mmCIF file of C-alpha atoms and ligand atoms in Angstrom:
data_model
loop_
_atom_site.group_PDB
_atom_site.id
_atom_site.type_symbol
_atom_site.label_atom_id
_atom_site.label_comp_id
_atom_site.label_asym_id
_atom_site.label_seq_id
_atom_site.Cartn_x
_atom_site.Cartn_y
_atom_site.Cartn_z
ATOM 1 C CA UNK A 1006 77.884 80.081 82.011
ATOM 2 C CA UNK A 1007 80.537 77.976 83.252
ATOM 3 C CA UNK A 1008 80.024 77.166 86.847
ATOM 4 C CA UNK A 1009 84.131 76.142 87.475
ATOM 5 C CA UNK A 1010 85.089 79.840 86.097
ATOM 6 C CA UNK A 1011 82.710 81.374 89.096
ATOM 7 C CA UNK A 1012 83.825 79.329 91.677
ATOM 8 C CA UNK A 1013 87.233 79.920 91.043
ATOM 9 C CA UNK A 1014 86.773 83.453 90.936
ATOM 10 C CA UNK A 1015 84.872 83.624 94.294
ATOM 11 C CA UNK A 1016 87.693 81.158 95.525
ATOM 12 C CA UNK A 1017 90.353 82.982 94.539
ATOM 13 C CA UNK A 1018 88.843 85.877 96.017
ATOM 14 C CA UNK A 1019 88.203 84.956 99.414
ATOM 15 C CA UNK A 1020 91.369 83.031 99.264
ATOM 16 C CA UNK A 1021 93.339 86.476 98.497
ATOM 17 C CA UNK A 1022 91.032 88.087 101.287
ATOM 18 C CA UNK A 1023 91.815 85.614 103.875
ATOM 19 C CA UNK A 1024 94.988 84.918 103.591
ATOM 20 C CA UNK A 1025 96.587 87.302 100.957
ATOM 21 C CA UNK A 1026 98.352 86.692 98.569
ATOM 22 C CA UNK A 1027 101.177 83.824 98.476
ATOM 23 C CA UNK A 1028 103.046 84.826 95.955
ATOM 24 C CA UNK A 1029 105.846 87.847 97.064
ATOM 25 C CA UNK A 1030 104.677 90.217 95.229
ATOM 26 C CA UNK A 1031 102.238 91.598 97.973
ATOM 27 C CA UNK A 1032 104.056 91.331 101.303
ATOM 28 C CA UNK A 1033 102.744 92.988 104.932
ATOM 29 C CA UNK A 1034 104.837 96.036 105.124
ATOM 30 C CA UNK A 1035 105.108 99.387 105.980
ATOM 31 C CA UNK A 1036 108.319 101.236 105.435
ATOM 32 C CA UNK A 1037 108.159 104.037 103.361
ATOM 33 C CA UNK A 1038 108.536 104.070 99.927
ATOM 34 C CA UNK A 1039 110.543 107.312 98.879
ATOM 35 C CA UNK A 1040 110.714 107.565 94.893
ATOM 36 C CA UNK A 1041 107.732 107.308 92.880
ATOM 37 C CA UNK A 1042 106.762 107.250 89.164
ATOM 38 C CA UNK A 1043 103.394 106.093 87.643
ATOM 39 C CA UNK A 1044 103.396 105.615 83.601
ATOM 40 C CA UNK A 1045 100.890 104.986 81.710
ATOM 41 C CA UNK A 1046 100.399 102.062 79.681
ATOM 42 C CA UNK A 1047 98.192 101.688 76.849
ATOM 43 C CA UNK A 1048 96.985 98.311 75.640
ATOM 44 C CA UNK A 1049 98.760 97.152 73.130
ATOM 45 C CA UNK A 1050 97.074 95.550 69.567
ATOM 46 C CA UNK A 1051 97.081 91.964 69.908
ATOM 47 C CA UNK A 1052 95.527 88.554 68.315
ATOM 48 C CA UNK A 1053 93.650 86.611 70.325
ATOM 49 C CA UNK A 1054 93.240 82.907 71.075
ATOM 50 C CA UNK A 1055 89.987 81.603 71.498
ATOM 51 C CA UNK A 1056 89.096 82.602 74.661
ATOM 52 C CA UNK A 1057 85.946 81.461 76.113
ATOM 53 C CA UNK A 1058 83.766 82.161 79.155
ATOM 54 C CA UNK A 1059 83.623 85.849 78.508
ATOM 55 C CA UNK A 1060 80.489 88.083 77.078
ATOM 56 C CA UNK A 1061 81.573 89.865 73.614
ATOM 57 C CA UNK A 1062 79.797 93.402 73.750
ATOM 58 C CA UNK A 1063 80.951 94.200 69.593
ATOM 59 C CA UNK A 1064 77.094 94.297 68.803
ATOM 60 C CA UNK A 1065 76.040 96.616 71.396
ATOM 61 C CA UNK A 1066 75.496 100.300 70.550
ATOM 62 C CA UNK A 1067 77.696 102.513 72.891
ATOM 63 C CA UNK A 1068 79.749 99.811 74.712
ATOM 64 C CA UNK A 1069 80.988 100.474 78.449
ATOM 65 C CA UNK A 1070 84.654 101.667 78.906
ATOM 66 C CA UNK A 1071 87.378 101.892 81.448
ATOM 67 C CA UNK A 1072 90.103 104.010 81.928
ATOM 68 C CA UNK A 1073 92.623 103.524 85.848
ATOM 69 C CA UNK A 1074 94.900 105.943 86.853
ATOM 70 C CA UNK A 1075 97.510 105.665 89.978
ATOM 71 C CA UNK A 1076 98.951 107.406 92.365
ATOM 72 C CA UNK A 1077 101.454 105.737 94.618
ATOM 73 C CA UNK A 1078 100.438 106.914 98.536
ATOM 74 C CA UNK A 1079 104.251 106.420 99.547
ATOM 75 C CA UNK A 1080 104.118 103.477 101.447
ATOM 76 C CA UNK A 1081 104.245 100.552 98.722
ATOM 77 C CA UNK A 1082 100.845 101.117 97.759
ATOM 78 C CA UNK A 1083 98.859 102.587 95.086
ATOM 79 C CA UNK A 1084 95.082 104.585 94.842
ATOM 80 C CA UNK A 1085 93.361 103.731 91.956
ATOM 81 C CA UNK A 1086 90.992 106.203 90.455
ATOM 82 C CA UNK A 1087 88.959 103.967 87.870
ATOM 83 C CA UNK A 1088 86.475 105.884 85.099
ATOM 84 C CA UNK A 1089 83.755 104.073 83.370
ATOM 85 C CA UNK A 1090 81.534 105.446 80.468
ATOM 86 C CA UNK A 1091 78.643 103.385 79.772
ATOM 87 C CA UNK A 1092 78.753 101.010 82.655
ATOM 88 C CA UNK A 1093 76.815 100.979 86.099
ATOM 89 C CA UNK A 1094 78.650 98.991 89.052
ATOM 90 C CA UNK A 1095 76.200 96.747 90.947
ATOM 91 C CA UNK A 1096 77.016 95.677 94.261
ATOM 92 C CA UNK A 1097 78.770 91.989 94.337
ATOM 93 C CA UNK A 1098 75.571 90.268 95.995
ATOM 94 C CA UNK A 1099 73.699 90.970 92.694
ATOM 95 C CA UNK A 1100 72.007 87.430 91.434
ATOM 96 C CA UNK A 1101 69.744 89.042 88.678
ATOM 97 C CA UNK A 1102 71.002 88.505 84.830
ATOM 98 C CA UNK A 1103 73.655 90.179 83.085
ATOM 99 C CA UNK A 1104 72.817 93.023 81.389
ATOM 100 C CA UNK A 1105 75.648 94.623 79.216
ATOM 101 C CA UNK A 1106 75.942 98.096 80.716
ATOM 102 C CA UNK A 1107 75.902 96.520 84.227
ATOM 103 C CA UNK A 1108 78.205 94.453 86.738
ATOM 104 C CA UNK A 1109 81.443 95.527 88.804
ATOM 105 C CA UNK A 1110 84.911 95.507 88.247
ATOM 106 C CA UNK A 1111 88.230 92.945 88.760
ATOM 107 C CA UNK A 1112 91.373 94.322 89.789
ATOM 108 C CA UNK A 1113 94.266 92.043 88.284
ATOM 109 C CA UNK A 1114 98.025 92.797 89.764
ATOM 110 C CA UNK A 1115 100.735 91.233 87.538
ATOM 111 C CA UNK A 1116 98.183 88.957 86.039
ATOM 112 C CA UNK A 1117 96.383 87.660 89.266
ATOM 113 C CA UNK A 1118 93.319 88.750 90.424
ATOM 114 C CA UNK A 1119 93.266 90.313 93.565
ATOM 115 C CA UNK A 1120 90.028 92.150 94.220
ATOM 116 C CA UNK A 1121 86.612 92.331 92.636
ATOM 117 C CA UNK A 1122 84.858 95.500 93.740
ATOM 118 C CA UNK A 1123 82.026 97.741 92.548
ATOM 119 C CA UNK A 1124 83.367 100.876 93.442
ATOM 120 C CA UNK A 1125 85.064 103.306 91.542
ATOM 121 C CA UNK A 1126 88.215 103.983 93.424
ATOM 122 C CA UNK A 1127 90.287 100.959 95.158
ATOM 123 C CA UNK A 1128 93.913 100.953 97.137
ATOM 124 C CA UNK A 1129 96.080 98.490 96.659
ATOM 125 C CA UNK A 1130 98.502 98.047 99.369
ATOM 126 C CA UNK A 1131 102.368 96.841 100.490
ATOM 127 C CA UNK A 1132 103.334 95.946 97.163
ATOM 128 C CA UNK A 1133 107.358 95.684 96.703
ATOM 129 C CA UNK A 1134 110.087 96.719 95.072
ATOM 130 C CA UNK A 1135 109.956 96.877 91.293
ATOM 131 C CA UNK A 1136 107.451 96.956 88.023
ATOM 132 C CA UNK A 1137 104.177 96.050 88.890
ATOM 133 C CA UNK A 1138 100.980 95.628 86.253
ATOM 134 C CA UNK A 1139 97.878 96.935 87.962
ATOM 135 C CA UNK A 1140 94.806 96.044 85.410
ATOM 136 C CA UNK A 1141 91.275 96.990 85.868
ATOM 137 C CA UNK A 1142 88.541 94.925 83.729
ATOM 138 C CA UNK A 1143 84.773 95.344 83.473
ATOM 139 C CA UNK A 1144 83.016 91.882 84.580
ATOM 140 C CA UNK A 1145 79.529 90.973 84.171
ATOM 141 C CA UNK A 1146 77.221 89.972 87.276
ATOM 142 C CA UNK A 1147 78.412 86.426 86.718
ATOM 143 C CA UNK A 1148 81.960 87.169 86.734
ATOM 144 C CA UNK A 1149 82.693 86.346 82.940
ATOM 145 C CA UNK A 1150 84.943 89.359 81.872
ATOM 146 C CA UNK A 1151 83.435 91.730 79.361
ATOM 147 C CA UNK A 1152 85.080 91.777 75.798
ATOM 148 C CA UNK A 1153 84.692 94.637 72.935
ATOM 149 C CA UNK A 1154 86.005 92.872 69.321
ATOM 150 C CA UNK A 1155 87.831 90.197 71.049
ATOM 151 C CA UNK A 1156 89.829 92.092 73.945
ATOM 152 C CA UNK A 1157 88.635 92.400 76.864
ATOM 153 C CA UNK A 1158 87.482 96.049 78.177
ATOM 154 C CA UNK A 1159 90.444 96.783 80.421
ATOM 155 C CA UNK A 1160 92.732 99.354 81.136
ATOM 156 C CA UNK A 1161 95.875 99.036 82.286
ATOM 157 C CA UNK A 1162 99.158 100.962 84.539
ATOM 158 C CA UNK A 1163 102.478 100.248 84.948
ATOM 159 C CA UNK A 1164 103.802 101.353 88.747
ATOM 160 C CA UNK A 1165 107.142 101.198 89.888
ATOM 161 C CA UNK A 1166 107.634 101.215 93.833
ATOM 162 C CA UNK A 1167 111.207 102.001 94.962
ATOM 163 C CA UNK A 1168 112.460 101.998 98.687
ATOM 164 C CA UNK A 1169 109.832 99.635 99.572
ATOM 165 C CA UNK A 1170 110.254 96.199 100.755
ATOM 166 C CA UNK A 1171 113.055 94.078 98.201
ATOM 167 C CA UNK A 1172 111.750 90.855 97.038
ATOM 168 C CA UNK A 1173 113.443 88.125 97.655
ATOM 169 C CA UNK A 1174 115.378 86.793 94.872
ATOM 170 C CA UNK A 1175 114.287 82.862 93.858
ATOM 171 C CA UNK A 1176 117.106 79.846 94.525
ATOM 172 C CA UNK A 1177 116.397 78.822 90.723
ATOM 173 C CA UNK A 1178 114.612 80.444 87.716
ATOM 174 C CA UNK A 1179 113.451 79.235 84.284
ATOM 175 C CA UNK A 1180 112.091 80.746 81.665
ATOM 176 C CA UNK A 1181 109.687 79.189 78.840
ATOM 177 C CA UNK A 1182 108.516 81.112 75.570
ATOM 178 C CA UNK A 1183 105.259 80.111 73.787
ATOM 179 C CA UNK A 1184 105.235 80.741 69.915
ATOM 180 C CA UNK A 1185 102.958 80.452 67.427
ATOM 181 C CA UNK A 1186 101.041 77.799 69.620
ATOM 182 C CA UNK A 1187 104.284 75.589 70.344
ATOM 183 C CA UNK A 1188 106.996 75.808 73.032
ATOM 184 C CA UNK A 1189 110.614 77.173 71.682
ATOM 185 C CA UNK A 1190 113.001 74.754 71.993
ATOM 186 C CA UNK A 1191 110.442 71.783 72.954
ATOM 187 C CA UNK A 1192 109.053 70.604 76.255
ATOM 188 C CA UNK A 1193 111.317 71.092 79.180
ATOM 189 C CA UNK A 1194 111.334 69.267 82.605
ATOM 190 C CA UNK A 1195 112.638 71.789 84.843
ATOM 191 C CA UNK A 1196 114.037 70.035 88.115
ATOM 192 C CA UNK A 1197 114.341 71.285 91.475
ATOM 193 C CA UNK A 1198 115.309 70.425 95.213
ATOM 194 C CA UNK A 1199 112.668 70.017 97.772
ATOM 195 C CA UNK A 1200 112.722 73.371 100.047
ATOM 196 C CA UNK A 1201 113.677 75.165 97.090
ATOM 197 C CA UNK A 1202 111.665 78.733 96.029
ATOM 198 C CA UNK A 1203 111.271 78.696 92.397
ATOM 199 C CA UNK A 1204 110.350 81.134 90.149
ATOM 200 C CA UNK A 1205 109.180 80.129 86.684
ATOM 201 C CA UNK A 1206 108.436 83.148 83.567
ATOM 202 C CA UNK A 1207 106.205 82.184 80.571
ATOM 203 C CA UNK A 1208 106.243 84.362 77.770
ATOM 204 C CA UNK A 1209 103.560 83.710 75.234
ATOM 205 C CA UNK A 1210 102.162 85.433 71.945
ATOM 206 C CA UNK A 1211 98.807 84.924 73.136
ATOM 207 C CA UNK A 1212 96.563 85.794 75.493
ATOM 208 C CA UNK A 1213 96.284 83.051 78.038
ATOM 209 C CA UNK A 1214 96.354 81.517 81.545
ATOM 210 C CA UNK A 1215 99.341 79.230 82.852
ATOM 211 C CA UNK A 1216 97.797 76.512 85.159
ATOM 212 C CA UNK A 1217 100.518 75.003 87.351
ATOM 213 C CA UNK A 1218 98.708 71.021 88.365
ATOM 214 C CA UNK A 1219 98.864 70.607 91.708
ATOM 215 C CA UNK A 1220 100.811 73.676 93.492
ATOM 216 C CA UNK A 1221 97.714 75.291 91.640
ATOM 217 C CA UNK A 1222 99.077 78.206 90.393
ATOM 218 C CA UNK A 1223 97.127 80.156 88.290
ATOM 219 C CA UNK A 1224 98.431 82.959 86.121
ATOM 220 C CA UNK A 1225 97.497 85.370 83.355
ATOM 221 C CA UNK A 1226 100.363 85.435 80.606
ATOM 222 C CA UNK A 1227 99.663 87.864 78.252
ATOM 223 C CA UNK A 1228 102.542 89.145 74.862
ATOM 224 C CA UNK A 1229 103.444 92.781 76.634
ATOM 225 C CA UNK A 1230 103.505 90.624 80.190
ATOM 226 C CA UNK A 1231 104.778 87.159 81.037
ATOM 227 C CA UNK A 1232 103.449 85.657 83.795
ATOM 228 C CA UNK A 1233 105.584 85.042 86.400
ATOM 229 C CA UNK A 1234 104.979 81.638 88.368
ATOM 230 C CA UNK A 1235 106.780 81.633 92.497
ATOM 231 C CA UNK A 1236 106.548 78.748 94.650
ATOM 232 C CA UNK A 1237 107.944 76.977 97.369
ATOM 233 C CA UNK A 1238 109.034 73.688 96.640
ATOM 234 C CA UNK A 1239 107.553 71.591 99.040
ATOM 235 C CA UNK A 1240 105.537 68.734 97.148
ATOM 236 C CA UNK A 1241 107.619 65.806 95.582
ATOM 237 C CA UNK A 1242 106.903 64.763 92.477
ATOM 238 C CA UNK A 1243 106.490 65.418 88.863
ATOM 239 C CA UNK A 1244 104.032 68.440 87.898
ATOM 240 C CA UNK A 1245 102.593 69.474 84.261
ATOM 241 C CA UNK A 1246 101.898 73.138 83.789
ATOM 242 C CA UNK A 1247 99.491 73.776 80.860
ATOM 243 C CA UNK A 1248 98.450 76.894 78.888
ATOM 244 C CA UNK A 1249 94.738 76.796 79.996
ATOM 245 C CA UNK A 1250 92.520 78.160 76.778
ATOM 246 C CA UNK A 1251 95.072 76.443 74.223
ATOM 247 C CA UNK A 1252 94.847 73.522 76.628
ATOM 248 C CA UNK A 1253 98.794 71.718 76.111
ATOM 249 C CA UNK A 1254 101.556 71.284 78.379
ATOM 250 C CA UNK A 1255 104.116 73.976 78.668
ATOM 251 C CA UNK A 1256 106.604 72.715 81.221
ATOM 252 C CA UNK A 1257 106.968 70.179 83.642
ATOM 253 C CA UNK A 1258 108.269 70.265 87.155
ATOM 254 C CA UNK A 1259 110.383 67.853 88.787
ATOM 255 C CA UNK A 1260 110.794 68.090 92.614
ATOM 256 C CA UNK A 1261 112.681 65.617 94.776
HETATM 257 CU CU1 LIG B 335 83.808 88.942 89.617
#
């Protein structure tokens, strides 16, 4: 198992515990959220790179599934109602070994993970305005996600919150599109002023995880949703941004 993967799972979820999340798409706020529609969105067929770090359940006889539904509770938020078939959740403490039918579950919400819990039924809360991905994926007792013939066992809705909070729209966006393994249109050095907020997309026709060096940002970029980078920009300097499975740079980011 790869001892870097955990961490940064347990990191990233006390980090999102403790302080929430950065990024604008979860902001503190109550107001009420009038219009509501929850579709739902199946997984789409896709190829996938070589992803590693994750327990492929193809040979087991009458692998675990997961199915989320939402319903928005008019304030921003969502319930989720999550189903399983084939899979017992064990509490988060749990140090014994994997076993496949067992371990708990990761919530993802536009591609970052924001809770791992081993209940069946979570709310997420003050999201804003707009689309949002909620994702729910079965992961083993060591965090490594489960996979059936190469996809990972996840299920997926698409909310969309009106009359919430707006989000706030970026000073400067760029967009980058991944292809066949190469960036369109070559490397770009996107540059920026210091104070800046910054929003970068990454579309990609794999499966993957954008990895932003130093303002550590750390998204999931899959072909049905880019993943959508927002920072303040309040380091100087140069900074690469890789694709983290296919492992080359993507962008780079020039602040001064
Ligand atoms: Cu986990």
């Amino acid at each position: 198992m790869n001892l870097s993967k955990i961490l940064l799972c347990v990191l990233a979820f006390f980090y999102v515990a403790a302080c929430g999340d950065e990024d604008s798409t979860v902001k503190k706020n109550h107001s009420t959220t009038t219009v509501a529609s929850v579709e739902h969105e199946h997984e789409h067929e896709h190829e996938h790179g070589d992803v590693v770090d994750v327990i492929d359940l193809s040979s087991v006889a009458d692998p675990p599934a997961v199915s989320v539904a939402a319903t928005l509770d008019g304030e921003g938020g969502a319930m989720l109602a999550i189903e399983l078939e084939n899979f017992e959740l064990v509490p988060l403490e749990t140090k014994s070994g994997n076993q496949p039918r067992q371990g708990h579950l990761h919530i993802e919400l536009d591609g970052s993970t924001v809770a791992m819990i081993s209940e069946n039924h979570y709310h997420l809360s003050n999201l804003v305005n707009g689309h949002h991905k909620i994702s729910v994926s079965l992961s083993a007792i060591d965090h490594r996600n489960y996979y059936l013939d190469g996809k990972p066992i996840s299920d997926s809705v698409m909310v969309m919150i009106e009359g919430g909070e707006e989000t706030s729209a970026p000073d400067i966006s760029f967009e980058v599109e991944i292809v066949g393994g190469k960036v369109k249109g070559g490397l770009s050095r996107f540059e920026v002023s210091k104070g800046d907020s910054v929003e970068v997309i990454v579309y990609s026709d794999q499966i993957d995880e954008v990895h932003l060096h130093v303002y550590d940002k750390m998204k999931k970029v899959e072909p049905d949703a880019p993943a959508v980078i927002r920072l303040d920009a309040t380091i100087p300097g140069i900074f690469e941004a890789e694709l983290h499975s296919a492992g080359f740079r993507i962008f780079e980011l020039q602040v001064s």
